[in-house]
PDB file of C-alpha atoms in Angstrom:
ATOM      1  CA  UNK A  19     109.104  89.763 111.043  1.00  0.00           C
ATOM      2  CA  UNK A  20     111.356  91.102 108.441  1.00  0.00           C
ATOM      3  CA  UNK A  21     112.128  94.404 107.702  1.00  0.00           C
ATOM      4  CA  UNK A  22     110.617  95.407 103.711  1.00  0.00           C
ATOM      5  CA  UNK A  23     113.571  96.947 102.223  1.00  0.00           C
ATOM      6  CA  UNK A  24     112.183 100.336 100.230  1.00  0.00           C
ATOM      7  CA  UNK A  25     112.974 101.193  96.646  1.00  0.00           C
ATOM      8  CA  UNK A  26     114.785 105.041  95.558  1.00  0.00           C
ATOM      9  CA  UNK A  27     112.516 106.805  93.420  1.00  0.00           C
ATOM     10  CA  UNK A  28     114.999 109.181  91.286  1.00  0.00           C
ATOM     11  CA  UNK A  29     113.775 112.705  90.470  1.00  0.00           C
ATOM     12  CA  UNK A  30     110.701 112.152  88.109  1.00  0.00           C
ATOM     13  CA  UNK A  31     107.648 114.091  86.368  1.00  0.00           C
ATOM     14  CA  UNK A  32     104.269 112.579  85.921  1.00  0.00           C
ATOM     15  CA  UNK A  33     103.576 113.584  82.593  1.00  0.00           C
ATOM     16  CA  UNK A  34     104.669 113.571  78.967  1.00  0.00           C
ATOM     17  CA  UNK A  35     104.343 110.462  76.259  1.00  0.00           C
ATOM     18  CA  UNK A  36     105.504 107.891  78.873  1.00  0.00           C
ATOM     19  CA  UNK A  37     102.068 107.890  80.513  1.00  0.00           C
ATOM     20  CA  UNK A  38      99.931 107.431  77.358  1.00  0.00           C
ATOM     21  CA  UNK A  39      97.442 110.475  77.580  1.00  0.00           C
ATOM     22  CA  UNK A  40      96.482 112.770  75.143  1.00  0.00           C
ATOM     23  CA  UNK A  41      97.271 115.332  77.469  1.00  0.00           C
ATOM     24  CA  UNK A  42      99.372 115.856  80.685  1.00  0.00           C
ATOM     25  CA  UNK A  43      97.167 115.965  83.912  1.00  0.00           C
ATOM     26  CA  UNK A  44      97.790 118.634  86.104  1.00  0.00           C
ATOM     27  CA  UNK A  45      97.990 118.198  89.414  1.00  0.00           C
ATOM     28  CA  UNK A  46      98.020 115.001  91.818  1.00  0.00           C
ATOM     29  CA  UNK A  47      97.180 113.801  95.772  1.00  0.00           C
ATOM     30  CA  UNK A  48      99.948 111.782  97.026  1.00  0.00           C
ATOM     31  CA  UNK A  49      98.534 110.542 100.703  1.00  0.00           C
ATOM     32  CA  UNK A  50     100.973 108.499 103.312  1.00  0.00           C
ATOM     33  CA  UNK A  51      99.612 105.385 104.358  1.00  0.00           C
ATOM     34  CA  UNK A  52     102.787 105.154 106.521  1.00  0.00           C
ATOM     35  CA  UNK A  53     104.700 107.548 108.393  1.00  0.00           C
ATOM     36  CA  UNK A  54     107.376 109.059 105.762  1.00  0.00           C
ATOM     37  CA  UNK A  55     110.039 111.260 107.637  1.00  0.00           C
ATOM     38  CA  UNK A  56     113.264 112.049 106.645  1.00  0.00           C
ATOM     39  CA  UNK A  57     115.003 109.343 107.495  1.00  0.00           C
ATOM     40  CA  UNK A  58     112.235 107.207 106.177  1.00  0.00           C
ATOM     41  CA  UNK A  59     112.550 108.234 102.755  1.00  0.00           C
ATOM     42  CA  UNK A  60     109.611 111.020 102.543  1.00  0.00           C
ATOM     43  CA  UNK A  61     108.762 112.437  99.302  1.00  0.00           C
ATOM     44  CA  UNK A  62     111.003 115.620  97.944  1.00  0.00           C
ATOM     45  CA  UNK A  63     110.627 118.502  95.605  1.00  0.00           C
ATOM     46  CA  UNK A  64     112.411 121.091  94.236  1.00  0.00           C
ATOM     47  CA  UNK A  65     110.273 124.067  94.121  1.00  0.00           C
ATOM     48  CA  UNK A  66     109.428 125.887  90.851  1.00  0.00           C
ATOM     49  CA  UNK A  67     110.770 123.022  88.846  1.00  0.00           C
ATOM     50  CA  UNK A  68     107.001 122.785  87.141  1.00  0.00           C
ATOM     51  CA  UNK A  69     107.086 126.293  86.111  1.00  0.00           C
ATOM     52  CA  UNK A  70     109.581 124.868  83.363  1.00  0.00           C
ATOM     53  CA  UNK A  71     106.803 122.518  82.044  1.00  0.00           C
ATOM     54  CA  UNK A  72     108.159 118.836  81.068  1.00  0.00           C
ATOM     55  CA  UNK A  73     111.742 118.232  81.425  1.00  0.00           C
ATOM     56  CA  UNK A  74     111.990 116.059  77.681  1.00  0.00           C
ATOM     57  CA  UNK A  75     108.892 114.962  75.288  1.00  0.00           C
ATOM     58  CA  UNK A  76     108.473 111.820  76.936  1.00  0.00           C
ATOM     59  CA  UNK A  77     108.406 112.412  80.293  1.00  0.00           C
ATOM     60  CA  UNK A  78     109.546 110.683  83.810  1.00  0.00           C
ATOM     61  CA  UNK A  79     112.752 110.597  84.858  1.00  0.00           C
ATOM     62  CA  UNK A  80     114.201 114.134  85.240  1.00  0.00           C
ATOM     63  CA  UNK A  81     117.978 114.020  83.125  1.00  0.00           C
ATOM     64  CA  UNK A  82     120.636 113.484  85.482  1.00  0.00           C
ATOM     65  CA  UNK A  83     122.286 116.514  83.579  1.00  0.00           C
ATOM     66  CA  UNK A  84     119.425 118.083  84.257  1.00  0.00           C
ATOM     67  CA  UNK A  85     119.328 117.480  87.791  1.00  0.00           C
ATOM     68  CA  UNK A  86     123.283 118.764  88.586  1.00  0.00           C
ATOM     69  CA  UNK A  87     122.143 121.716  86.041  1.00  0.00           C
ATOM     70  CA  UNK A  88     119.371 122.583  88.284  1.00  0.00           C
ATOM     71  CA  UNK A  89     121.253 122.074  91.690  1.00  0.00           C
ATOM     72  CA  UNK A  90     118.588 119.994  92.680  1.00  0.00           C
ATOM     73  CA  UNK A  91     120.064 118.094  95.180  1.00  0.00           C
ATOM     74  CA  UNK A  92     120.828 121.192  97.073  1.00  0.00           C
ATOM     75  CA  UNK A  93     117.666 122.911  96.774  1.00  0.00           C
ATOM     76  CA  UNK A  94     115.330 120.192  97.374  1.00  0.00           C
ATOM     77  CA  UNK A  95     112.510 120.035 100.213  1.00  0.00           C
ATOM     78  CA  UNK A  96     111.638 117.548 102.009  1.00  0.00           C
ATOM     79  CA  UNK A  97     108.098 116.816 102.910  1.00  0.00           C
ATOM     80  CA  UNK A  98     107.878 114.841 106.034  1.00  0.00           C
ATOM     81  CA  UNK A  99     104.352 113.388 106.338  1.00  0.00           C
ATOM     82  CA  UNK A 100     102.364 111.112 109.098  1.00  0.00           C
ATOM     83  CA  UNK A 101     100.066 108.287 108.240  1.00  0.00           C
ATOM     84  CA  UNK A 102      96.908 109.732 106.603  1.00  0.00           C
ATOM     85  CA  UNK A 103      98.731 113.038 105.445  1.00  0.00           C
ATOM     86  CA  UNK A 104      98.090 114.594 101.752  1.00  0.00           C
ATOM     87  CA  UNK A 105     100.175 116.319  99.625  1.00  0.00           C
ATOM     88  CA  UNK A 106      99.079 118.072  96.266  1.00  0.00           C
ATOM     89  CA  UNK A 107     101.416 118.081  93.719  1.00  0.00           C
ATOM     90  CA  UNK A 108     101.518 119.958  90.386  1.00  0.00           C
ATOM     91  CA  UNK A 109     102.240 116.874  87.717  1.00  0.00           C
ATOM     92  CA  UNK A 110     105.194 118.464  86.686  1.00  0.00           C
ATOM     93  CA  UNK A 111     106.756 119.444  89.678  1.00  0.00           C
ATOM     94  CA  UNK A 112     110.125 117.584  89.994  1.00  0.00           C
ATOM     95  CA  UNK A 113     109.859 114.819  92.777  1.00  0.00           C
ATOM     96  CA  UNK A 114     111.728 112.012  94.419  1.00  0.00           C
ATOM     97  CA  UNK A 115     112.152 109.458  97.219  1.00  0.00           C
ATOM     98  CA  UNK A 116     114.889 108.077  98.492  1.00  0.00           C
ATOM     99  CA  UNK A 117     115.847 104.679 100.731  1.00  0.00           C
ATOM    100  CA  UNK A 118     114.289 104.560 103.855  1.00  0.00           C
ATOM    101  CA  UNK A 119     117.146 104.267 106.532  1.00  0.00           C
ATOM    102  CA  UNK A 120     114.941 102.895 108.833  1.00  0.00           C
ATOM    103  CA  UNK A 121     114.241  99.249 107.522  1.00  0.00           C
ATOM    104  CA  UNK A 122     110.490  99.914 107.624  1.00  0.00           C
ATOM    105  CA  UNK A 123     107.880 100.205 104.647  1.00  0.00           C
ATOM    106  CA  UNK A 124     106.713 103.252 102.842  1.00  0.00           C
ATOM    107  CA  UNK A 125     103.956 103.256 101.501  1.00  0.00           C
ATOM    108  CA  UNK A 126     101.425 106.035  99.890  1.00  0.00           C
ATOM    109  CA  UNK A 127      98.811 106.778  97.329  1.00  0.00           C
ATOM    110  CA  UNK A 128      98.782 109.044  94.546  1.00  0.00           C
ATOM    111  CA  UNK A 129      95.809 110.056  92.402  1.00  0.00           C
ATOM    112  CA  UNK A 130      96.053 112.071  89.129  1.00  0.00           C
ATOM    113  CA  UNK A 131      93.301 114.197  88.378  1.00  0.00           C
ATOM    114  CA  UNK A 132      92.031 114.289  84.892  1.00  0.00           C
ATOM    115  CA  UNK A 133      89.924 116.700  82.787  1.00  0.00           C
ATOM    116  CA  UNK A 134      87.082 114.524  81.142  1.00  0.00           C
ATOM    117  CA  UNK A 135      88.318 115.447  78.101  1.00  0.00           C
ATOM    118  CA  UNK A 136      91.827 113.292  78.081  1.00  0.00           C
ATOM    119  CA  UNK A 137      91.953 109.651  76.668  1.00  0.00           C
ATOM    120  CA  UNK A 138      94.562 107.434  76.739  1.00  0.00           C
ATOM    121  CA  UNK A 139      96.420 106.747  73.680  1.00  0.00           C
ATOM    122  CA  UNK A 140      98.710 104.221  74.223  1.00  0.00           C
ATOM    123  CA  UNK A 141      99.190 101.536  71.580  1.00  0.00           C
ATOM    124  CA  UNK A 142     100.771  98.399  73.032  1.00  0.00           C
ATOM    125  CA  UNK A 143      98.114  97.539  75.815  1.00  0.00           C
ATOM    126  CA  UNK A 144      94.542  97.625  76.041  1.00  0.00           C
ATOM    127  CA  UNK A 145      93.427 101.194  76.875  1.00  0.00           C
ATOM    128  CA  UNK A 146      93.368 102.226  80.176  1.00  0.00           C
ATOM    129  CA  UNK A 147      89.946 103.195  81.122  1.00  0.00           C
ATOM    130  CA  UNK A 148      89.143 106.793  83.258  1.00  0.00           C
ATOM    131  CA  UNK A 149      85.813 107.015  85.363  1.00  0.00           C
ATOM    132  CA  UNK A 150      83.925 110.336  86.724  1.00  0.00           C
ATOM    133  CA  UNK A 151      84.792 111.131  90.483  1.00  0.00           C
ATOM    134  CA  UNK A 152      82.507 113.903  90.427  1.00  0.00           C
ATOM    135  CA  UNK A 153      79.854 113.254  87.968  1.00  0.00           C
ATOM    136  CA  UNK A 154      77.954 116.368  86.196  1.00  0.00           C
ATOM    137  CA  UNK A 155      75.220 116.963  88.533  1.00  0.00           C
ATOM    138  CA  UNK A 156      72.015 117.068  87.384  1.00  0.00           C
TER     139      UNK A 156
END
């Protein structure tokens, strides 16, 4: 069996115009499905980065301008995780991944939360389509 190489994740935000919602979600649960320590490429933050709101308009990728502005390379955090671990994330908290150096997968799952009230208003695809986790009771 092979080793599955991994793919670097450069410092991002999940929000702004790049993600086709009428408004930014706010906060997300990322959950390992594999082991993610350092060396295996575990997620990173640099805290207080979402106090700042949105990096640019559109979202994503953090600016690499912005990133040696902020020092973020020296200030980040790393957030080693086992196999079934969560991690909630403010959307625009700055994040990243890098290269596993262990030639094993990582994998994980993130879930943005929504308010009922946002819609997705992208143009150039069908509409993505949003269903109730936690119905109104009643």
């Amino acid at each position: 069996m092979s080793a599955t190489p991994s793919t670097e994740v450069p410092w991002h935000q999940d929000g702004g115009r790049l993600f086709g919602l009428s408004e930014d979600p706010q906060v997300q649960l990322s959950t390992a499905l594999d082991d993610e320590p350092t060396s295996g490429g575990c997620l990173e933050v640099l805290p207080g980065s979402h106090l700042g709101g949105r990096s640019t308009p559109l979202g994503g990728l953090v600016l690499p301008v912005q990133v040696a502005a902020a020092g973020a390379d020296g200030r980040r955090v790393t957030l080693d995780v086992v196999a079934g671990e969560s991690v909630l994330l403010h959307n625009h908290l700055w994040h990243r991944s890098r290269k596993t150096q262990m030639g094993r997968r990582r994998l994980g799952f993130s879930a943005c939360y929504l308010s009922e009230h946002i819609r997705c208003v992208r143009t150039k695809r069908a509409p993505r389509v949003f269903f109730d986790v936690f119905p109104p009771a009643g």
